[in-house]
Short mmCIF file of N, CA, C and O in Angstrom, two decimals:
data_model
loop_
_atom_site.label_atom_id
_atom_site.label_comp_id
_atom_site.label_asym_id
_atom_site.label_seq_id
_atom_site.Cartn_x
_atom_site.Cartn_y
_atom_site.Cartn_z
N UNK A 45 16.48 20.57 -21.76
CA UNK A 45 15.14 20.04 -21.53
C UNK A 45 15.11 19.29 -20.20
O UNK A 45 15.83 18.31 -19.99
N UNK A 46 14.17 19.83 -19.25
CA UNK A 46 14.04 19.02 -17.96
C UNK A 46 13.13 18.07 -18.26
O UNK A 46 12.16 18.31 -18.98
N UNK A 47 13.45 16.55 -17.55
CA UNK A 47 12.76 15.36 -17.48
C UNK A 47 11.77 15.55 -16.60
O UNK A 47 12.11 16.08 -15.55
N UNK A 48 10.62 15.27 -16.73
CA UNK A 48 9.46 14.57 -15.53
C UNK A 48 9.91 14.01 -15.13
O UNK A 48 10.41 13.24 -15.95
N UNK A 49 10.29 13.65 -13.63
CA UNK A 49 9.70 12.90 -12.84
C UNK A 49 8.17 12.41 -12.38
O UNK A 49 7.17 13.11 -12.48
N UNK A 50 8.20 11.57 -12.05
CA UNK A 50 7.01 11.06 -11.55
C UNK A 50 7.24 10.06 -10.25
O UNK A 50 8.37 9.61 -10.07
N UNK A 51 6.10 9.72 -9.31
CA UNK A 51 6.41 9.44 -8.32
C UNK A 51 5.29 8.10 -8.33
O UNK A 51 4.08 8.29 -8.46
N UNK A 52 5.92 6.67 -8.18
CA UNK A 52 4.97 5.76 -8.43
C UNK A 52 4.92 5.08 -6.94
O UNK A 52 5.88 5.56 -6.34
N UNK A 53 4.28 4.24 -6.14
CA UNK A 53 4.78 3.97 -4.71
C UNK A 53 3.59 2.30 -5.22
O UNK A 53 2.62 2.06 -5.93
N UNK A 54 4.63 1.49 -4.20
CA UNK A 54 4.07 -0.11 -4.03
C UNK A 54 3.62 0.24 -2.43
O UNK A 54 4.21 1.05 -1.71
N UNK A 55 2.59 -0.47 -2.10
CA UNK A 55 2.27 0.12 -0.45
C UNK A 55 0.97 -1.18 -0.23
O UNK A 55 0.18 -1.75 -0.98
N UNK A 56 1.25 -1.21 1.02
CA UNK A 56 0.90 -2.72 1.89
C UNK A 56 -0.50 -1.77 2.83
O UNK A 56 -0.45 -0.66 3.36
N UNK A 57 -1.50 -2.63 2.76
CA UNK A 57 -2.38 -2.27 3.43
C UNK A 57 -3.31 -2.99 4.46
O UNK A 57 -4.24 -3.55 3.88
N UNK A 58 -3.33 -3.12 5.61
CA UNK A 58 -3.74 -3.58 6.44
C UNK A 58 -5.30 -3.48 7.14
O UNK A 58 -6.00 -2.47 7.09
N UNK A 59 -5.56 -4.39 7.62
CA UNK A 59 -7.26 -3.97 8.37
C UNK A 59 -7.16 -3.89 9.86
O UNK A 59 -6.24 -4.37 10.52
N UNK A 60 -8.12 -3.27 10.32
CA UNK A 60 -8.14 -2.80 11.93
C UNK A 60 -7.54 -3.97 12.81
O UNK A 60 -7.16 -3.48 13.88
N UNK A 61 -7.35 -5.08 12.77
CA UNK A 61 -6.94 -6.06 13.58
C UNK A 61 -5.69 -6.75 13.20
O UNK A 61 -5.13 -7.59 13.90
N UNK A 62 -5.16 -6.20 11.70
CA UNK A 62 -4.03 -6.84 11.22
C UNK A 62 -3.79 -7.87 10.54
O UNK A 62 -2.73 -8.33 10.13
N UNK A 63 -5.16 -8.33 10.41
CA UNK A 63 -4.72 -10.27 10.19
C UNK A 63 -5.03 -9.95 8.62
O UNK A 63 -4.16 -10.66 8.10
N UNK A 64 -5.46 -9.56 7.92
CA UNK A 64 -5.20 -9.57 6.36
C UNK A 64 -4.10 -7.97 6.06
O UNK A 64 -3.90 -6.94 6.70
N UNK A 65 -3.59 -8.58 4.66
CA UNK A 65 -3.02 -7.95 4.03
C UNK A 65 -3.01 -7.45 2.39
O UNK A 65 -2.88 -8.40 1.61
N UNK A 66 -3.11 -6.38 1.89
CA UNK A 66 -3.45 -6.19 0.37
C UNK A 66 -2.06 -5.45 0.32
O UNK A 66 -1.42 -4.92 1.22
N UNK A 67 -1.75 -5.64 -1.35
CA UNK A 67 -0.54 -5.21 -1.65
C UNK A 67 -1.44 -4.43 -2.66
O UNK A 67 -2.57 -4.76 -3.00
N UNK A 68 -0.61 -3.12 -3.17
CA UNK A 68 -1.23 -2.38 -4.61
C UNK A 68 -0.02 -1.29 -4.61
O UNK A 68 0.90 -1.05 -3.83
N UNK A 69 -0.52 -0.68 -6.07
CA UNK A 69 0.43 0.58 -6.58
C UNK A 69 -0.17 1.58 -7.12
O UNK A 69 -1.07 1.16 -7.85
N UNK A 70 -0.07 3.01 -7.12
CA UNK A 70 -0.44 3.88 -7.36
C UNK A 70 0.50 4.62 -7.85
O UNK A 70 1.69 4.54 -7.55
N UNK A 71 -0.15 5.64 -8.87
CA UNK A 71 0.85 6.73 -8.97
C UNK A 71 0.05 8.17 -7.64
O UNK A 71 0.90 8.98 -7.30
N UNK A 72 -1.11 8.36 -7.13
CA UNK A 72 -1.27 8.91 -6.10
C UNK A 72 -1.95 8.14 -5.07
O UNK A 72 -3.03 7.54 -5.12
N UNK A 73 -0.89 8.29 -3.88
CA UNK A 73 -1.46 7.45 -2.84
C UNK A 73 -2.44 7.96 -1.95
O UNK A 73 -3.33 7.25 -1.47
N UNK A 74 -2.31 9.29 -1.68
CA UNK A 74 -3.45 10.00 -1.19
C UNK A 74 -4.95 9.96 -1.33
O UNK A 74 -5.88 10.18 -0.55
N UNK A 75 -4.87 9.53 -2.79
CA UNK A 75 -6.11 9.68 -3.49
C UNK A 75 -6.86 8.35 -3.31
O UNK A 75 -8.04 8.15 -3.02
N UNK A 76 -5.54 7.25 -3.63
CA UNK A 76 -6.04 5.84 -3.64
C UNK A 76 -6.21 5.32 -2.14
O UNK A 76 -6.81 4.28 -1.87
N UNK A 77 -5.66 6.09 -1.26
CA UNK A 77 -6.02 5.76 0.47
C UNK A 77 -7.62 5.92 0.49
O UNK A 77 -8.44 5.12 0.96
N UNK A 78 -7.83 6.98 -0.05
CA UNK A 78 -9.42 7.34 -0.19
C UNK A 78 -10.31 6.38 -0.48
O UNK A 78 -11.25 5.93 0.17
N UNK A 79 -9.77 6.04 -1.81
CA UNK A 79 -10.38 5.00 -2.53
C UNK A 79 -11.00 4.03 -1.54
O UNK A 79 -12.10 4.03 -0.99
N UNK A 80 -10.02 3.23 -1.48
CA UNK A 80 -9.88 2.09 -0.53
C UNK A 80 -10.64 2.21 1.11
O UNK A 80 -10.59 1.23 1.85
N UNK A 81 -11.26 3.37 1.52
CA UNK A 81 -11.75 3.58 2.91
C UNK A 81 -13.24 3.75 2.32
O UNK A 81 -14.23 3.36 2.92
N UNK A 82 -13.28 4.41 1.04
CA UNK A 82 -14.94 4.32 0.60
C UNK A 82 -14.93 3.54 0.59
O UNK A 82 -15.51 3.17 1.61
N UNK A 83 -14.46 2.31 -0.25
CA UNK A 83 -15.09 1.39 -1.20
C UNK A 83 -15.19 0.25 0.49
O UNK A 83 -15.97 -0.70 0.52
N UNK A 84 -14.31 0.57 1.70
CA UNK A 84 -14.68 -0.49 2.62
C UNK A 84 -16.02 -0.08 2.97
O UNK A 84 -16.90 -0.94 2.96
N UNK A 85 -16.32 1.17 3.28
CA UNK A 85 -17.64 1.93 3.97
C UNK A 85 -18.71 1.84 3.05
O UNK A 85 -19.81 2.12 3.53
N UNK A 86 -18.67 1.49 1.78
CA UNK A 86 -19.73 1.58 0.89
C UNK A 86 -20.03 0.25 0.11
O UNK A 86 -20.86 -0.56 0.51
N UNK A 87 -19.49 0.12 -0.75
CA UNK A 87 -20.01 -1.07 -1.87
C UNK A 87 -19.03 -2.48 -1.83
O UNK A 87 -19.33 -3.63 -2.13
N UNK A 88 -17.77 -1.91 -1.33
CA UNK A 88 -17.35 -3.48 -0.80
C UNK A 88 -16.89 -4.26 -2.04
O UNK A 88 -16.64 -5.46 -1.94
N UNK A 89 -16.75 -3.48 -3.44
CA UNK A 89 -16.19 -4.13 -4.76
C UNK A 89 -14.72 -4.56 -4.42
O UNK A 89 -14.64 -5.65 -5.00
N UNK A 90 -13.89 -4.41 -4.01
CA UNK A 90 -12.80 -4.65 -4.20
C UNK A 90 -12.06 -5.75 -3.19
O UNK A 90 -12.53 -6.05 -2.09
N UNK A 91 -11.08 -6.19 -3.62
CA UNK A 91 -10.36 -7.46 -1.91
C UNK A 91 -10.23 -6.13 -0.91
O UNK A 91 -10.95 -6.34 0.06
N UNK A 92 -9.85 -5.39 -0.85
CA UNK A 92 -9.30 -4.33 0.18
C UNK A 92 -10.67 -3.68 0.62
O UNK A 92 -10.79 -3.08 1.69
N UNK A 93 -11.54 -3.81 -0.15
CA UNK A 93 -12.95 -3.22 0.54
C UNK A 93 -13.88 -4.00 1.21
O UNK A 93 -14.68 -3.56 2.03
N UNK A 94 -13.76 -5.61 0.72
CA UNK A 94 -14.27 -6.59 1.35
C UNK A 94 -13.83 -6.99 2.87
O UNK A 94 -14.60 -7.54 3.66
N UNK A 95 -12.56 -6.66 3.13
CA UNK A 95 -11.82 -7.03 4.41
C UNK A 95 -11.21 -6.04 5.09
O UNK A 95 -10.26 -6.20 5.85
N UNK A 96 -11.88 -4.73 4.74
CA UNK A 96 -11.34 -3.22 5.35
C UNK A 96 -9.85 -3.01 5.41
O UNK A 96 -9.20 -2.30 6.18
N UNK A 97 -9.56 -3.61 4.68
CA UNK A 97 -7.84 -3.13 4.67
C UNK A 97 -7.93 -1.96 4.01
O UNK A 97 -8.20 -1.78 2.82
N UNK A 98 -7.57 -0.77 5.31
CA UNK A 98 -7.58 0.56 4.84
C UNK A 98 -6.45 1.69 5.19
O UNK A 98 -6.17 2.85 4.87
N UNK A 99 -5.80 0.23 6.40
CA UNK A 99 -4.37 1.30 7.20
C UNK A 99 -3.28 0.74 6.56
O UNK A 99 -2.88 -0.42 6.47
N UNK A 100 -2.73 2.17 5.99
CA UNK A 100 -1.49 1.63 5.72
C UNK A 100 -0.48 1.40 6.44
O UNK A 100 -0.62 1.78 7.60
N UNK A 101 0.97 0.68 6.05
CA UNK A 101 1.89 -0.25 6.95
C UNK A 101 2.86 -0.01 6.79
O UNK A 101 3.70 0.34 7.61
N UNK A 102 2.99 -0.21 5.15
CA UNK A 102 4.33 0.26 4.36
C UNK A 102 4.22 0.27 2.96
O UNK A 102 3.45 -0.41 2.28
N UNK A 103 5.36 1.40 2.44
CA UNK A 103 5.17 1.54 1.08
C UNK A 103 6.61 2.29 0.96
O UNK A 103 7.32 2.88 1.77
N UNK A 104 6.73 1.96 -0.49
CA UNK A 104 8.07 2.19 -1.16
C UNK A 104 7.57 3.40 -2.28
O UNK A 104 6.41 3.56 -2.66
N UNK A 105 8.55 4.06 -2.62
CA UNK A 105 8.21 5.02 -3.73
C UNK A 105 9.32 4.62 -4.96
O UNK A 105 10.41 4.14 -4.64
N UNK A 106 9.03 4.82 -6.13
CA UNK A 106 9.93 4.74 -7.36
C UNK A 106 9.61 5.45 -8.07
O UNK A 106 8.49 5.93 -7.92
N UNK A 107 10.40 5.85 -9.15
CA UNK A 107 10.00 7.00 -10.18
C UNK A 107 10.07 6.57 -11.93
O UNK A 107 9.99 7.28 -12.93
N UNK A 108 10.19 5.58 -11.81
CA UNK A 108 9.15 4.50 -12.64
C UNK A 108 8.28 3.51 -12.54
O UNK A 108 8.24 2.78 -11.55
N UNK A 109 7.45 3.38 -13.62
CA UNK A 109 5.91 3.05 -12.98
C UNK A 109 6.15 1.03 -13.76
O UNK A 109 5.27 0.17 -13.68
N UNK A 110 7.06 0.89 -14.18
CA UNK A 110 7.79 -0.38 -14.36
C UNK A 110 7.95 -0.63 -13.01
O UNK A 110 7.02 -1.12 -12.36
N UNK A 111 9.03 -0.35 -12.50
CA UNK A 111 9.36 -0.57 -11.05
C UNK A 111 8.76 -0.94 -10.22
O UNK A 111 8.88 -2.03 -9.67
N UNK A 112 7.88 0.00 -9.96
CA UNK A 112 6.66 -0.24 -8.92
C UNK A 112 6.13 -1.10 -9.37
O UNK A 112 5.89 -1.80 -8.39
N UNK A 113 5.62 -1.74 -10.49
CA UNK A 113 4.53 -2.98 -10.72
C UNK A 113 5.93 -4.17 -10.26
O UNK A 113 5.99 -4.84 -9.23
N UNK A 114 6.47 -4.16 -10.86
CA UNK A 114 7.61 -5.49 -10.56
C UNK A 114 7.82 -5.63 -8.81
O UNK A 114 7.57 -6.66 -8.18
N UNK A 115 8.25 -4.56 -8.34
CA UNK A 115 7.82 -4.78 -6.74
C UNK A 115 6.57 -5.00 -6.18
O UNK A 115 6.57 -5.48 -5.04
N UNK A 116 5.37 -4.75 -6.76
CA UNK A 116 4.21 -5.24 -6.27
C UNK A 116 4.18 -6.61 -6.98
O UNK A 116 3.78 -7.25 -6.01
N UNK A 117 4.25 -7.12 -7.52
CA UNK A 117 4.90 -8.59 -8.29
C UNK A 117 5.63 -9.40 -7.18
O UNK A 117 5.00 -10.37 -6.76
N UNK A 118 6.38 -9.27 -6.85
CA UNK A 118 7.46 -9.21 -5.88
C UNK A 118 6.98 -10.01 -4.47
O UNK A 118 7.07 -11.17 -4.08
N UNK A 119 6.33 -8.58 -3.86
CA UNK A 119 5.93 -8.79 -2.59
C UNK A 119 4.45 -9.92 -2.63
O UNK A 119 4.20 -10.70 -1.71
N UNK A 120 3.80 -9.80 -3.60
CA UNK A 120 2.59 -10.84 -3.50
C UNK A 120 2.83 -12.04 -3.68
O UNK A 120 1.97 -12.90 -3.50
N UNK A 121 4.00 -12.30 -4.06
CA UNK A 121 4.55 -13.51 -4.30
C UNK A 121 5.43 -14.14 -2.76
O UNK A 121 5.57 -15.32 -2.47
N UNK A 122 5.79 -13.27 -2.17
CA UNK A 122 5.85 -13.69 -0.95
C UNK A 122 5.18 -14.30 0.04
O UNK A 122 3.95 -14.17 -0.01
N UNK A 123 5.86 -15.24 1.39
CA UNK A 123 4.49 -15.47 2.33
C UNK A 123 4.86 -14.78 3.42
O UNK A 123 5.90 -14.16 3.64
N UNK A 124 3.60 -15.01 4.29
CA UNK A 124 3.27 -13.65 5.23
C UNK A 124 3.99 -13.36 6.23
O UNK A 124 3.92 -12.38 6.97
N UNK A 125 4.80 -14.33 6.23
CA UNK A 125 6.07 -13.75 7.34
C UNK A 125 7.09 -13.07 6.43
O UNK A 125 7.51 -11.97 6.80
N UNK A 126 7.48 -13.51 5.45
CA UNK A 126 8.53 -12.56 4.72
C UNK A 126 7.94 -10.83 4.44
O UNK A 126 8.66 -9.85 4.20
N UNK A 127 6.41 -10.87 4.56
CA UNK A 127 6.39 -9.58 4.20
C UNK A 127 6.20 -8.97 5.94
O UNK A 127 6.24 -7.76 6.17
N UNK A 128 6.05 -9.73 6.75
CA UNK A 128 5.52 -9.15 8.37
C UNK A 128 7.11 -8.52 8.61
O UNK A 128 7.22 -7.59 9.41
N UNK A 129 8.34 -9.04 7.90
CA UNK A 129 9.81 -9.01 8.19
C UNK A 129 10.00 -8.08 7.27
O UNK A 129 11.16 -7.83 7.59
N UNK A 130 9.77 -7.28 6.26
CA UNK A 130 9.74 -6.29 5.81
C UNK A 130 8.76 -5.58 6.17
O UNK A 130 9.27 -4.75 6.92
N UNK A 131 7.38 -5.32 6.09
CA UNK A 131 6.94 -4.19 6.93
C UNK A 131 7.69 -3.43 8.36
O UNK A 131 7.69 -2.22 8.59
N UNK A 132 8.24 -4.39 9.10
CA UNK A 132 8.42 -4.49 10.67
C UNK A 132 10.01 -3.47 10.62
O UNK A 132 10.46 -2.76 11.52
N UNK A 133 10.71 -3.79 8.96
CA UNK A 133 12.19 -2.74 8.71
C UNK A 133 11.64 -1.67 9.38
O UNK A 133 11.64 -1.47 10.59
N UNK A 134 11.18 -0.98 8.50
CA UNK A 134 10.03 0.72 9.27
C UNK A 134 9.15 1.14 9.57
O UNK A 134 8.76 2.30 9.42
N UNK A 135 8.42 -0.13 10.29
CA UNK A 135 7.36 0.26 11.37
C UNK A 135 7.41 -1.17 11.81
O UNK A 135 6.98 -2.18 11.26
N UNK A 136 8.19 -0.96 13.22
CA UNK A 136 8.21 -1.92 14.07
C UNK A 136 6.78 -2.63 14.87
O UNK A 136 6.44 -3.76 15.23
N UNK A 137 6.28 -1.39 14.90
CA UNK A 137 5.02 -1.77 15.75
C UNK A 137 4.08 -1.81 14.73
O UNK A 137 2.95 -1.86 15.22
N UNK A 138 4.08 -1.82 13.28
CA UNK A 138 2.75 -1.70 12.34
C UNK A 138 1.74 -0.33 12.65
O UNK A 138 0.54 -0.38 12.39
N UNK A 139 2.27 0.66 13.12
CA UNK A 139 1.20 1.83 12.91
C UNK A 139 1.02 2.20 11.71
O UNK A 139 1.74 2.22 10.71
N UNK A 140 -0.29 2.57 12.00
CA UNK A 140 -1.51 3.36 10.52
C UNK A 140 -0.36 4.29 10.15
O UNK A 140 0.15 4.85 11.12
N UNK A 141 0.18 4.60 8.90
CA UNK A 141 0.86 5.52 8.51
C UNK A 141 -0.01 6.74 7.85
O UNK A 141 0.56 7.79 7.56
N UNK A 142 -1.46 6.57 7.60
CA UNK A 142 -2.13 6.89 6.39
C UNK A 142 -2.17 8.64 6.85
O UNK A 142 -2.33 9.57 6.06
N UNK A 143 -1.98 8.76 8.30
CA UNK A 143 -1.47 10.78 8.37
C UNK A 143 -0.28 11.15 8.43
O UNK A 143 0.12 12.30 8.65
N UNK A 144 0.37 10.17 8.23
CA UNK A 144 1.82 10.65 8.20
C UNK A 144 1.80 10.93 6.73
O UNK A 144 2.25 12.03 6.40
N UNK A 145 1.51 10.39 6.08
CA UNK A 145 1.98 10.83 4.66
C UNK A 145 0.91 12.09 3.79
O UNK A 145 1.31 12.80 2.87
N UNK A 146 0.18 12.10 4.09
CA UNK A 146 -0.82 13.60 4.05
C UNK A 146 0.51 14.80 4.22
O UNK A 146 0.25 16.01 4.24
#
C-alpha cells in the first residue's frame, strides 16, 4: 500500500514596499497566492488584504500539515529582524518569488 503524501508549505508574505509582513500556511500555495492578491484588489477582509501583502519572500514546504502549523507558530512569534535573517537565508535581496513557483 502506497502512502499519500501531501505537500503543506508555511510562507511569508510581503507588500510592494516591504515594510509589513504576514505569515500563513496552505496546503496549495498557488491557489492561496490568488487568494491573497484578490482579496488586496477587492474587499480588503483579511490582514494580508488590508496591507497588500501579496509578494511572496519565503516559504518552507512539509509533508505534514502538523508541521507546517507549528512553524507558522514559530515564525509569528518571532521579531522582525529574526524573521528579515531568515527570509534573507534564500533571498538575499527579498524578490517576489510568486513566478518562480508557478
Amino acid at each position: 500500500m502506497k502512502i499519500k503524501t501531501h505537500n503543506y508549505y508555511t510562507y511569508i508574505l510581503t507588500n510592494k514596499n516591504k515594510t509589513v509582513l504576514y505569515i500563513g500556511v496552505t496546503n496549495n500555495i498557488y491557489s492561496r497566492l490568488y487568494e491573497h492578491k484578490n482579496d488586496s484588489e477587492c474587499e480588503k477582509k483579511t490582514f494580508a488584504g488590508k496591507y497588500n501583502c501579496i509578494y511572496l519572500v519565503y516559504y518552507e514546504c512539509f509533508e505534514h500539515i502538523q508541521d507546517a502549523i507549528k512553524r507558522e507558530k514559530e515564525l509569528k512569534g518571532w521579531t522582525r529582524a529574526k524573521k528579515e535573517i531568515l527570509i534573507e537565508t534564500t533571498n538575499k535581496n527579498w524578490s517576489f518569488l510568486n513566478d518562480e513557483i508557478r
